[in-house]
Amino acid sequence: MSELLVLIDHAGGAPRKVSTQMLTRARVLAAATVSPVSAVGVGAGAARTADRLGQFGAQKLYVWDSEEATRYVTLPVVEALQQVFERSGARRLLFPSTNFHKDVAARLAVRLGAGIITDASDLQLSDGDMIVSKDVFGGATITRSHVRGDRPALIGVKPNAFAAEEVAGGPVEVVDLDVALSDEARRSRVVEVVAQAAGDRPDVGEASIVVAGGRGLGDASGFELIGELADVLGAGVGASRAAADAGWIPHRHQIGQTGKTVAPQLYIGAGISGAIQHRAGMQTSQLIVAINKDPEAPIFQIADLGVVGDLYKVVPRLIEEIRRRQG
Amino acid sequence: MKVIVPVKRVPDTAGDKPLDPHDGTLDRDRVEMVLCPMNEYSIEEAVRLKEQHGAEVRVLLVGPQSAQSVVRKALSYGLDSAVQISDDAIAGSDAIATAKVIAAALRQEEFDLILMGAQATDARTSIVPAAVAELLGLPALTYARRLQIDGDRVTVDRESDEGWDVVESTLPAVVSVVEAINEPRYPSFKGIMAAKSKPLDVKQLSELGLDASEVGLAHSWAEVLDFEPRPPKEPGRQVHDDGTGEVGAQALVDWLVEHKIL
Ligand SMILES: Cc1cc2nc3c(=O)[nH]c(=O)nc-3n(C[C@H](O)[C@H](O)[C@H](O)COP(=O)(O)OP(=O)(O)OC[C@H]3O[C@@H](n4cnc5c(N)ncnc54)[C@H](O)[C@@H]3O)c2cc1C
Ligand SMILES: Nc1ncnc2c1ncn2[C@@H]1O[C@H](COP(=O)(O)O)[C@@H](O)[C@H]1O
């Protein structure tokens, strides 16, 4: 069988969690078909991911470790992947189902005549066919899809769909790509990267625990409390649209139908009513906790634990208690 | 400047979402359909370009005849004209096949800028904008939280996980927008009335020079095999705090311990 490719997301050489999660799953799928797992890394620092990726089962790393790849929008990754498909004869790619990578996959699908399925929450093999489960309609329905025929398949995997597990892997074979960017690729430039300091706090789309705040916080300072709870739990910070619209927190933290879809191990919502548009972005979380002073708030319908109370009373005590336990 | 705003008709999130038991696609006869809420933002941005640059704005919708009310709705925000692509052969198209139809329609139009939503609220794939750009050989500046046009230069603040990237390109280009970009206005009464008589072309695939064999359910590479409702959750536990936070916090800690979070 041809190689199973996994597009790595990394920050300057440190693989993001979704990368090791995909590799873990790829390993299991590839074992069933006796095909090797090859990672693909693009951008400055990408070569430094090799050892870490090996620990999660990558046997090969196709890499284009270059500043140039970071200077233009989307197409450097597309053109690197095109080369990998050509060189390896691979037919399948797993990619992180995140905003920027969806752009990459969309363009690549057109170039390769490939089929594309985004937001996979599970992957199974059936007679050699890759079957992709995904949540639709805000998690109310689960569909199973595949890419038909012998088309190349590009499968977007949602962060936290799989748990990452290390293996005692051998050394990773590093294959350097030699990408000569097209003129088209050079037409869209990245002029500046504005990163707002989040400290060690994980990104909301990828965190295993998410603490989210809503209108019930009352004002922007409420997010200091939410952030404090997030930090003692090692969680990312999310928000309802009401809170994002009020300008209390940037839109990229918004969870819901028109924001991010998160499926962490644990979601904690405080001062969020649980409108259907919000639930559409979080109801596939494994565990859901809600803190709300209104016992009738719809979020309690999907909460595994609901605390009816004032968040400004409950959350500070909770933080205190967690800190005490952590010593 | 000429701007085209592709808009999608989607099921109302607040309503039921029945799937067709035969092919696993949404049963569009049984759900209430609306203009995709994300397109209110792309439309608002287009209206601003009208105000600032005198842009001429045209709506494009790929969807069945019955979606015409959504085209009129889009026009009611004060846009100039519309084109709707309707053809039975399009039914069931996946994101790439839909992008092919949109791209074919755009080849017959004059434009400087294509303004889309960053993701439709139904399938939420976010595939269409970049796929359309690829099919037309255009730049795509997606997830815009700010858009600026300066002559033939287009600059976008592209929302990222950490903040945003300032990205720029030349027109013509495809831009997709996130909610943070603006605050959409409501259509005015005048706009609603005027929308009824704005020019609307309806075209079939053959008029786009696109073959039916390239689109539709049978020619979409991604195929839904089956589907099932998510199994219902077990009802959770509810605890009433005593007003001091103590009872609530204790219940939370115990629960977090029980679930091995702490
Ligand atoms: C097209 C469309 C798209 C949308 N997309 C999204 C989306 O992506 N994400 C999203 O979140 N919403 C979205 N919405 C908005 C959604 O409908 C709700 O309006 C929004 O989620 C409400 O946010 P909230 O729960 O913070 O506020 P509210 O509904 O006002 O709820 C605040 C809650 O806080 C509780 N509260 C108040 N004070 C306290 C206190 N001291 N302690 C404890 N609890 C307290 C109240 O009891 C109340 O339940 C969308 C709406 C539309 C129409
Ligand atoms: N059938 C359609 N007709 C016109 N535009 C569409 C259609 N489907 C998607 N789009 C455009 O693509 C954007 C993103 O949709 P999607 O990629 O489906 O999440 C939407 O906001 C629309 O601007």
XYZ file of C-alpha atoms and ligand atoms in Angstrom:
665
model
C 0.000 0.000 0.000
C 1.130 3.552 -0.646
C 2.106 5.846 2.167
C -0.497 7.471 4.383
C 0.370 11.170 4.552
C -0.226 13.361 7.583
C 0.091 17.141 7.239
C 1.684 18.481 10.377
C 0.652 21.699 12.086
C 3.491 23.148 14.097
C 4.567 26.379 15.721
C 8.173 27.041 14.688
C 9.110 23.374 14.996
C 6.895 22.359 17.924
C 4.114 20.089 16.618
C 0.654 21.129 17.748
C -1.422 18.525 19.504
C -3.611 17.795 16.511
C -0.507 16.593 14.668
C 0.380 13.900 17.181
C -3.298 12.961 17.506
C -3.547 12.406 13.748
C -0.320 10.411 13.691
C -1.586 8.148 16.455
C -4.678 7.323 14.450
C -2.765 7.081 11.183
C -0.499 4.474 12.772
C -3.462 2.228 13.590
C -5.010 2.656 10.144
C -1.709 2.156 8.360
C -0.899 -0.996 10.326
C -4.098 -2.573 9.023
C -3.040 -1.965 5.436
C 0.695 -2.392 5.995
C 1.419 1.074 4.667
C 3.981 3.466 6.088
C 2.994 6.721 7.820
C 4.702 9.789 6.433
C 4.458 13.236 7.938
C 4.650 16.396 5.866
C 5.963 19.569 7.483
C 6.210 22.991 5.875
C 7.486 26.305 7.216
C 10.343 27.633 9.293
C 11.392 25.086 11.920
C 9.503 22.190 10.332
C 12.595 19.949 10.263
C 12.870 20.201 14.036
C 9.592 18.283 14.411
C 11.174 15.025 13.192
C 12.111 13.421 16.516
C 8.850 14.278 18.159
C 6.837 12.987 15.202
C 8.831 9.777 15.295
C 7.708 9.247 18.872
C 4.145 9.180 17.580
C 4.779 6.760 14.758
C 5.901 8.826 11.759
C 8.378 6.787 9.708
C 9.219 9.499 7.251
C 9.082 13.280 7.226
C 8.813 15.203 3.989
C 9.947 18.629 4.924
C 10.286 22.094 3.476
C 11.869 23.998 6.314
C 12.008 27.500 4.961
C 11.204 31.089 5.883
C 9.946 31.530 2.360
C 7.102 29.107 2.982
C 5.855 31.349 5.767
C 5.915 34.517 3.712
C 3.026 33.712 1.393
C -0.587 32.692 1.900
C -1.703 29.027 1.612
C 0.007 28.131 -1.654
C 3.478 27.253 -0.301
C 1.909 24.377 1.620
C -0.206 23.385 -1.385
C 2.792 23.303 -3.704
C 4.880 21.339 -1.213
C 2.076 18.791 -0.838
C 1.669 18.508 -4.584
C 5.307 17.533 -4.782
C 4.884 14.968 -2.004
C 1.924 13.379 -3.787
C 3.957 13.205 -6.993
C 7.052 11.744 -5.400
C 5.371 9.263 -3.093
C 2.415 8.114 -5.150
C 0.354 8.494 -1.966
C -3.437 8.515 -2.276
C -4.474 9.715 1.151
C -3.718 12.707 3.312
C -4.899 13.527 6.797
C -4.803 17.255 7.539
C -5.766 19.288 10.603
C -9.345 20.448 10.111
C -8.537 24.027 11.041
C -9.203 27.227 9.124
C -5.853 27.682 7.396
C -5.442 24.017 6.544
C -8.901 23.834 5.023
C -7.777 26.460 2.515
C -4.749 24.318 1.717
C -6.886 21.218 1.265
C -9.451 23.004 -0.897
C -6.810 24.196 -3.348
C -4.982 20.880 -3.307
C -8.222 18.968 -3.958
C -8.807 21.033 -7.080
C -5.245 20.496 -8.291
C -5.255 16.733 -7.679
C -8.867 16.052 -8.585
C -9.170 14.726 -5.050
C -12.181 14.276 -2.823
C -12.249 16.170 0.418
C -14.019 15.538 3.713
C -13.530 17.946 6.612
C -14.092 17.775 10.368
C -13.644 14.039 10.886
C -14.420 12.887 14.398
C -13.526 9.273 13.646
C -11.736 7.274 10.940
C -12.191 3.569 10.255
C -11.101 1.213 7.514
C -13.590 -1.031 5.824
C -12.264 -3.271 3.038
C -9.451 -0.816 2.514
C -11.867 2.087 2.199
C -11.411 4.994 4.636
C -14.716 5.721 6.361
C -15.014 9.158 7.921
C -17.460 10.002 10.703
C -18.414 13.581 11.263
C -20.871 15.527 13.342
C -23.344 17.603 11.403
C -26.136 19.959 12.375
C -24.399 21.049 15.514
C -23.758 17.489 16.617
C -27.341 16.249 16.359
C -26.445 13.799 13.604
C -23.365 11.744 12.796
C -22.711 10.984 9.138
C -20.301 8.427 7.695
C -18.732 9.341 4.383
C -15.959 8.249 2.086
C -14.211 9.440 -1.022
C -15.449 7.398 -3.915
C -13.540 5.463 -6.487
C -9.794 5.700 -6.688
C -9.586 9.466 -6.255
C -7.003 10.802 -3.843
C -8.690 11.499 -0.500
C -7.999 14.533 1.675
C -9.435 14.051 5.146
C -9.591 16.885 7.694
C -9.327 15.661 11.275
C -10.802 17.692 14.112
C -8.523 18.519 17.019
C -9.190 16.157 19.972
C -10.893 13.538 17.795
C -8.183 11.089 18.891
C -5.947 10.782 21.917
C -2.230 11.006 21.135
C -0.165 8.008 22.241
C 3.580 7.642 21.998
C 5.266 4.549 20.586
C 8.804 3.303 20.636
C 9.442 4.223 17.034
C 12.609 3.954 15.019
C 14.458 6.885 13.472
C 12.545 9.110 11.101
C 13.731 9.266 7.520
C 13.856 12.941 6.603
C 13.207 13.784 2.964
C 13.926 17.379 1.992
C 11.559 18.880 -0.519
C 12.801 21.219 -3.152
C 9.955 23.615 -3.792
C 10.241 26.392 -6.339
C 7.256 28.569 -5.566
C 5.097 29.553 -8.504
C 4.478 33.199 -9.371
C 0.889 32.641 -8.411
C 1.962 31.646 -4.907
C 3.988 34.835 -4.558
C 0.999 36.991 -5.341
C -0.527 36.782 -1.833
C 1.926 37.911 0.812
C 1.923 37.734 4.583
C 2.891 41.265 5.572
C 2.764 40.913 9.323
C 1.886 38.279 11.912
C 0.114 39.709 14.927
C 0.170 37.264 17.829
C -1.547 38.325 20.983
C 0.260 36.866 23.961
C -1.647 33.995 25.479
C 1.193 32.870 27.746
C 1.086 29.120 28.176
C -2.650 29.038 27.689
C -3.668 26.576 24.959
C -5.681 27.682 21.970
C -9.424 27.188 22.454
C -9.756 25.121 19.276
C -7.218 22.609 20.466
C -7.378 22.618 24.279
C -8.436 19.428 26.088
C -10.304 21.574 28.584
C -12.181 24.743 27.657
C -13.529 27.308 30.114
C -16.012 29.613 28.432
C -17.678 32.794 29.627
C -20.811 34.560 28.442
C -22.933 37.629 28.967
C -23.449 36.568 32.573
C -19.915 37.797 33.281
C -21.348 41.300 33.175
C -18.241 42.994 31.804
C -14.826 42.427 30.243
C -13.100 41.975 33.595
C -15.077 38.760 34.056
C -12.672 37.145 31.606
C -9.870 37.652 34.118
C -11.730 35.258 36.405
C -12.429 32.873 33.517
C -8.746 33.047 32.552
C -7.697 32.309 36.113
C -9.875 29.189 36.222
C -8.560 28.193 32.790
C -4.976 28.531 33.977
C -5.365 26.356 37.064
C -6.897 23.687 34.839
C -4.491 24.141 31.914
C -7.500 25.060 29.814
C -8.190 27.303 26.827
C -10.644 30.204 27.043
C -13.849 30.304 25.035
C -16.764 32.705 24.813
C -20.353 33.045 23.689
C -21.190 35.394 20.875
C -22.788 37.789 23.332
C -19.443 38.127 25.114
C -17.446 38.413 21.884
C -19.886 40.935 20.407
C -19.602 43.032 23.552
C -15.893 43.273 22.807
C -14.905 41.571 26.064
C -12.769 39.052 24.199
C -11.634 38.658 20.572
C -13.921 36.864 18.155
C -11.474 34.004 17.627
C -12.472 32.725 21.081
C -16.130 32.493 20.101
C -17.635 29.037 20.243
C -20.708 28.161 18.234
C -22.377 28.093 14.902
C -20.545 31.132 13.612
C -17.434 30.637 15.710
C -15.299 27.629 16.520
C -16.532 24.108 17.016
C -14.785 22.543 19.973
C -14.952 18.993 21.266
C -12.690 18.964 24.308
C -12.572 16.375 27.035
C -14.223 18.934 29.318
C -16.145 22.134 28.609
C -17.046 24.464 31.471
C -19.480 27.278 30.670
C -20.097 30.114 33.112
C -22.770 32.753 32.563
C -23.754 31.187 29.251
C -27.409 30.373 28.636
C -26.748 27.699 26.020
C -28.588 29.046 22.975
C -28.811 26.548 20.115
C -26.203 28.495 18.142
C -23.755 28.195 21.027
C -24.500 24.519 21.609
C -23.775 23.872 17.928
C -20.138 24.609 18.719
C -19.657 22.599 21.906
C -22.229 19.910 22.442
C -20.006 17.093 21.257
C -17.627 17.845 24.143
C -17.059 14.679 26.162
C -18.044 16.268 29.475
C -20.026 19.457 29.977
C -20.255 21.570 33.112
C -22.446 24.662 33.396
C -22.536 27.360 36.023
C -25.579 29.569 35.694
C -27.836 31.342 38.154
C -30.979 30.499 36.174
C -32.065 26.886 36.844
C -34.037 26.955 33.577
C -31.058 27.897 31.376
C -31.029 25.560 28.336
C -27.366 24.723 28.852
C -28.405 22.560 31.808
C -30.198 20.235 29.368
C -26.869 19.059 27.997
C -24.718 19.511 31.103
C -23.294 16.469 32.892
C -22.964 18.663 35.944
C -25.006 21.836 36.373
C -24.372 24.247 39.194
C -27.192 26.712 39.816
C -25.533 29.710 41.377
C -23.750 33.021 40.980
C -20.556 32.469 39.024
C -18.865 35.277 40.936
C -19.425 33.289 44.126
C -18.773 29.797 42.792
C -15.796 30.294 40.472
C -13.445 32.109 42.914
C -14.030 29.385 45.497
C -13.493 26.723 42.892
C -10.158 28.262 41.864
C -9.140 28.523 45.510
C -10.020 24.881 46.147
C -8.188 23.624 43.046
C -5.091 25.636 44.016
C -5.223 24.238 47.529
C -5.308 20.700 46.162
C -2.488 21.404 43.751
C -0.466 22.654 46.725
C -15.348 48.535 -8.876
C -17.418 45.409 -9.382
C -18.114 43.106 -6.475
C -19.867 39.748 -6.526
C -21.325 38.287 -3.355
C -21.986 34.538 -3.547
C -24.601 33.652 -0.959
C -25.905 30.335 0.239
C -29.343 29.237 1.278
C -29.152 27.173 4.473
C -31.587 25.530 6.866
C -32.532 27.707 9.815
C -30.391 26.530 12.725
C -33.235 26.933 15.138
C -35.457 24.520 13.157
C -35.478 20.728 12.657
C -32.949 19.173 10.267
C -34.453 16.074 8.678
C -32.181 14.087 6.358
C -33.459 12.380 3.253
C -33.469 8.670 4.152
C -32.579 7.753 0.568
C -29.398 9.667 -0.078
C -28.392 11.092 3.281
C -28.539 14.682 2.113
C -30.679 17.251 3.838
C -34.360 16.992 2.995
C -34.735 20.547 1.824
C -38.476 20.230 1.358
C -39.108 19.773 5.031
C -36.965 22.456 6.636
C -37.206 26.205 6.839
C -34.519 27.730 4.664
C -32.883 31.122 5.146
C -30.051 33.300 3.844
C -26.883 32.007 5.522
C -26.278 34.294 8.527
C -22.579 34.520 7.646
C -23.550 36.106 4.344
C -25.134 39.009 6.201
C -21.540 39.973 6.975
C -20.259 39.569 3.427
C -23.253 41.542 2.176
C -22.671 44.315 4.735
C -19.043 44.549 3.650
C -20.196 44.849 0.044
C -22.658 47.579 0.983
C -19.783 49.472 2.607
C -17.752 49.137 -0.599
C -20.734 50.581 -2.431
C -20.785 53.515 -0.069
C -17.024 54.103 -0.040
C -16.000 53.185 -3.570
C -19.277 53.318 -5.470
C -18.985 49.600 -6.054
C -21.551 47.803 -8.151
C -22.605 44.678 -6.288
C -24.093 41.538 -7.771
C -25.453 38.564 -5.841
C -24.708 34.992 -6.957
C -26.564 31.994 -5.632
C -26.271 28.379 -6.667
C -29.444 26.622 -5.655
C -32.886 25.460 -6.761
C -35.608 27.770 -8.086
C -37.215 27.853 -4.658
C -34.110 29.639 -3.337
C -35.129 32.763 -5.207
C -36.626 34.249 -2.061
C -33.143 34.127 -0.542
C -31.712 35.944 -3.572
C -34.364 38.656 -3.123
C -33.552 38.817 0.551
C -29.878 39.414 -0.297
C -30.890 42.117 -2.781
C -32.983 43.825 -0.111
C -29.796 45.021 1.596
C -29.410 47.419 -1.325
C -27.416 45.322 -3.805
C -27.791 45.961 -7.512
C -28.534 42.736 -9.349
C -28.372 38.976 -9.056
C -27.668 35.781 -10.902
C -29.025 32.448 -9.789
C -27.770 29.123 -11.098
C -30.517 26.525 -10.925
C -30.362 23.115 -12.464
C -31.626 19.749 -11.269
C -28.223 18.289 -12.130
C -26.619 20.347 -9.335
C -28.614 18.703 -6.557
C -26.463 16.937 -3.983
C -23.183 18.525 -5.083
C -20.396 18.450 -2.503
C -18.282 21.514 -1.695
C -15.875 21.069 -4.607
C -18.651 20.410 -7.115
C -20.498 23.497 -5.811
C -17.290 25.498 -6.196
C -17.084 24.341 -9.823
C -20.538 25.733 -10.511
C -19.748 29.017 -8.769
C -16.456 29.327 -10.664
C -18.145 28.592 -13.987
C -20.763 31.254 -13.238
C -18.056 33.752 -12.289
C -16.231 33.168 -15.584
C -19.171 34.838 -17.273
C -19.072 37.868 -14.996
C -16.878 40.910 -14.671
C -15.544 41.494 -11.197
C -12.732 42.869 -9.089
C -13.665 41.223 -5.827
C -15.589 38.141 -4.716
C -16.896 38.462 -1.142
C -17.927 35.248 0.609
C -18.720 34.075 4.108
C -15.891 32.232 5.864
C -18.119 29.229 6.441
C -21.710 28.359 5.762
C -23.693 27.564 8.896
C -25.005 24.242 7.574
C -22.168 22.056 6.345
C -19.529 24.377 7.816
C -16.823 23.122 5.517
C -15.145 26.471 4.657
C -13.996 24.819 1.458
C -15.838 26.821 -1.168
C -13.932 30.164 -1.056
C -10.434 28.697 -1.545
C -11.702 26.129 -4.059
C -13.366 28.838 -6.167
C -10.173 30.900 -6.035
C -8.130 27.895 -7.143
C -10.485 27.113 -10.016
C -10.217 30.702 -11.234
C -6.488 31.076 -10.538
C -7.156 33.900 -8.070
C -5.705 34.847 -4.690
C -7.869 33.972 -1.687
C -7.625 36.069 1.448
C -9.875 34.189 3.837
C -11.198 34.685 7.392
C -11.029 38.462 7.037
C -11.750 40.473 10.157
C -10.802 43.662 8.329
C -10.793 44.452 4.626
C -9.166 47.366 2.882
C -9.128 48.150 -0.798
C -6.590 50.596 -2.154
C -6.532 50.851 -5.926
C -5.867 47.296 -7.072
C -4.367 46.302 -3.714
C -6.434 44.321 -1.240
C -5.336 43.995 2.374
C -6.978 41.752 4.920
C -6.485 41.038 8.605
C -6.831 37.272 8.489
C -8.007 35.832 11.775
C -5.595 33.252 13.210
C -5.507 31.178 16.383
C -3.234 33.690 18.086
C -4.418 36.971 16.610
C -4.322 37.833 12.945
C -2.045 37.887 9.923
C -1.987 40.982 7.777
C -2.077 39.595 4.246
C -2.228 41.388 0.928
C -2.672 40.696 -2.713
C -3.856 42.270 -5.911
C -7.353 42.389 -7.343
C -9.168 40.473 -8.662
C -9.326 38.304 -5.552
C -11.580 36.182 -3.382
C -12.113 37.331 0.203
C -14.088 35.481 2.876
C -15.193 37.230 6.050
C -15.732 36.320 9.704
C -18.316 37.895 11.980
C -15.843 40.240 13.607
C -15.539 42.262 10.398
C -18.628 44.433 10.836
C -22.100 44.823 12.272
C -24.658 44.091 9.585
C -27.532 46.506 9.146
C -31.083 45.346 8.621
C -32.605 45.831 5.196
C -34.667 49.008 4.966
C -38.299 48.977 3.945
C -37.244 50.769 0.780
C -34.613 48.104 0.149
C -37.141 45.321 0.593
C -39.537 46.915 -1.853
C -36.802 47.686 -4.387
C -35.443 44.115 -4.224
C -38.582 42.830 -5.901
C -37.738 44.538 -9.159
C -33.937 44.280 -9.218
C -32.611 42.421 -12.279
C -32.215 38.697 -11.650
C -30.808 36.303 -14.251
C -31.520 32.635 -13.855
C -29.130 30.305 -15.652
C -28.812 26.587 -16.190
C -25.614 24.567 -16.299
C -25.596 24.372 -20.079
C -25.462 28.178 -20.218
C -22.315 28.082 -18.087
C -20.593 25.687 -20.434
C -20.443 23.204 -17.605
C -21.275 19.594 -18.188
C -23.758 17.867 -15.907
C -21.222 15.067 -15.556
C -18.976 17.325 -13.469
C -21.433 18.091 -10.689
C -24.316 16.697 -8.691
C -24.572 13.925 -6.153
C -23.286 11.214 -8.495
C -20.229 13.298 -9.430
C -19.207 14.491 -6.019
C -16.166 12.617 -4.778
C -17.164 12.886 -1.161
C -20.169 10.683 -0.591
C -22.325 10.256 2.503
C -22.792 6.525 3.133
C -25.128 6.628 6.094
C -26.038 8.672 9.114
C -27.565 8.301 12.509
C -28.809 10.602 15.227
C -26.333 11.154 18.031
C -27.268 8.829 20.889
C -29.067 10.824 23.592
C -26.973 11.863 26.575
C -27.721 10.585 30.018
C -29.309 13.312 32.064
C -26.780 15.151 34.173
C -26.685 16.094 37.808
C -27.847 19.491 39.055
C -26.605 21.115 42.240
C -27.954 24.299 43.788
C -25.374 26.532 45.379
C -26.111 27.900 48.831
C -25.478 31.494 47.813
C -21.926 31.627 49.134
C -20.293 29.588 46.392
C -19.228 26.930 48.844
C -21.710 24.203 47.965
C -21.329 24.833 44.248
C -17.539 24.853 44.337
C -17.417 21.698 46.466
C -19.748 19.872 44.084
C -17.552 20.921 41.182
C -14.354 19.782 42.847
C -15.847 16.406 43.811
C -17.106 15.940 40.292
C -13.758 16.904 38.737
C -12.025 14.420 41.015
C -14.560 11.726 40.193
C -13.860 12.285 36.484
C -10.100 12.306 37.027
C -9.695 15.874 35.864
C -8.166 16.763 39.237
C -27.195 33.510 13.143
C -26.776 33.453 14.559
C -25.517 32.926 14.845
C -25.099 32.845 16.180
N -23.871 32.300 16.442
C -23.489 32.168 17.732
C -22.249 31.544 18.071
O -21.459 31.153 17.206
N -21.943 31.426 19.378
C -22.760 31.868 20.373
O -22.412 31.710 21.546
N -23.921 32.466 20.081
C -24.303 32.640 18.787
N -25.479 33.277 18.515
C -26.172 33.988 19.601
C -27.031 33.099 20.476
O -28.305 33.010 19.900
C -27.160 33.734 21.869
O -27.675 35.038 21.749
C -25.832 33.820 22.630
O -25.182 32.560 22.608
C -26.096 34.231 24.067
O -24.892 34.373 24.760
P -24.881 34.182 26.334
O -25.325 32.814 26.667
O -23.544 34.619 26.792
O -25.916 35.293 26.825
P -27.362 35.132 27.458
O -28.217 34.290 26.617
O -27.814 36.511 27.782
O -27.094 34.319 28.764
C -26.423 34.820 29.861
C -26.611 33.808 30.962
O -25.844 34.196 32.081
C -26.570 33.872 33.256
N -26.034 34.733 34.318
C -26.135 36.073 34.444
N -25.447 36.493 35.517
C -24.909 35.394 36.090
C -24.114 35.189 37.235
N -23.682 36.198 38.014
N -23.748 33.923 37.540
C -24.150 32.863 36.775
N -24.915 33.023 35.675
C -25.289 34.281 35.342
C -27.996 34.141 32.899
O -28.862 33.375 33.727
C -28.058 33.704 31.449
O -28.471 32.339 31.318
C -25.918 33.350 17.204
C -27.172 33.887 16.883
C -27.598 33.938 15.588
C -28.948 34.502 15.284
N -24.569 27.226 -3.164
C -23.849 28.364 -3.012
N -24.125 29.460 -3.762
C -23.404 30.596 -3.627
N -22.407 30.742 -2.737
C -22.083 29.695 -1.964
C -22.767 28.443 -2.051
N -22.206 27.597 -1.170
C -21.222 28.278 -0.536
N -21.136 29.549 -1.014
C -20.209 30.622 -0.581
O -19.137 30.041 0.139
C -19.098 30.550 1.467
C -18.540 29.498 2.412
O -19.304 28.322 2.373
P -18.764 26.858 2.702
O -17.429 26.718 2.076
O -19.809 25.961 2.130
O -18.653 26.751 4.210
C -20.520 31.010 1.737
O -20.578 32.025 2.726
C -20.912 31.567 0.377
O -20.398 32.873 0.202
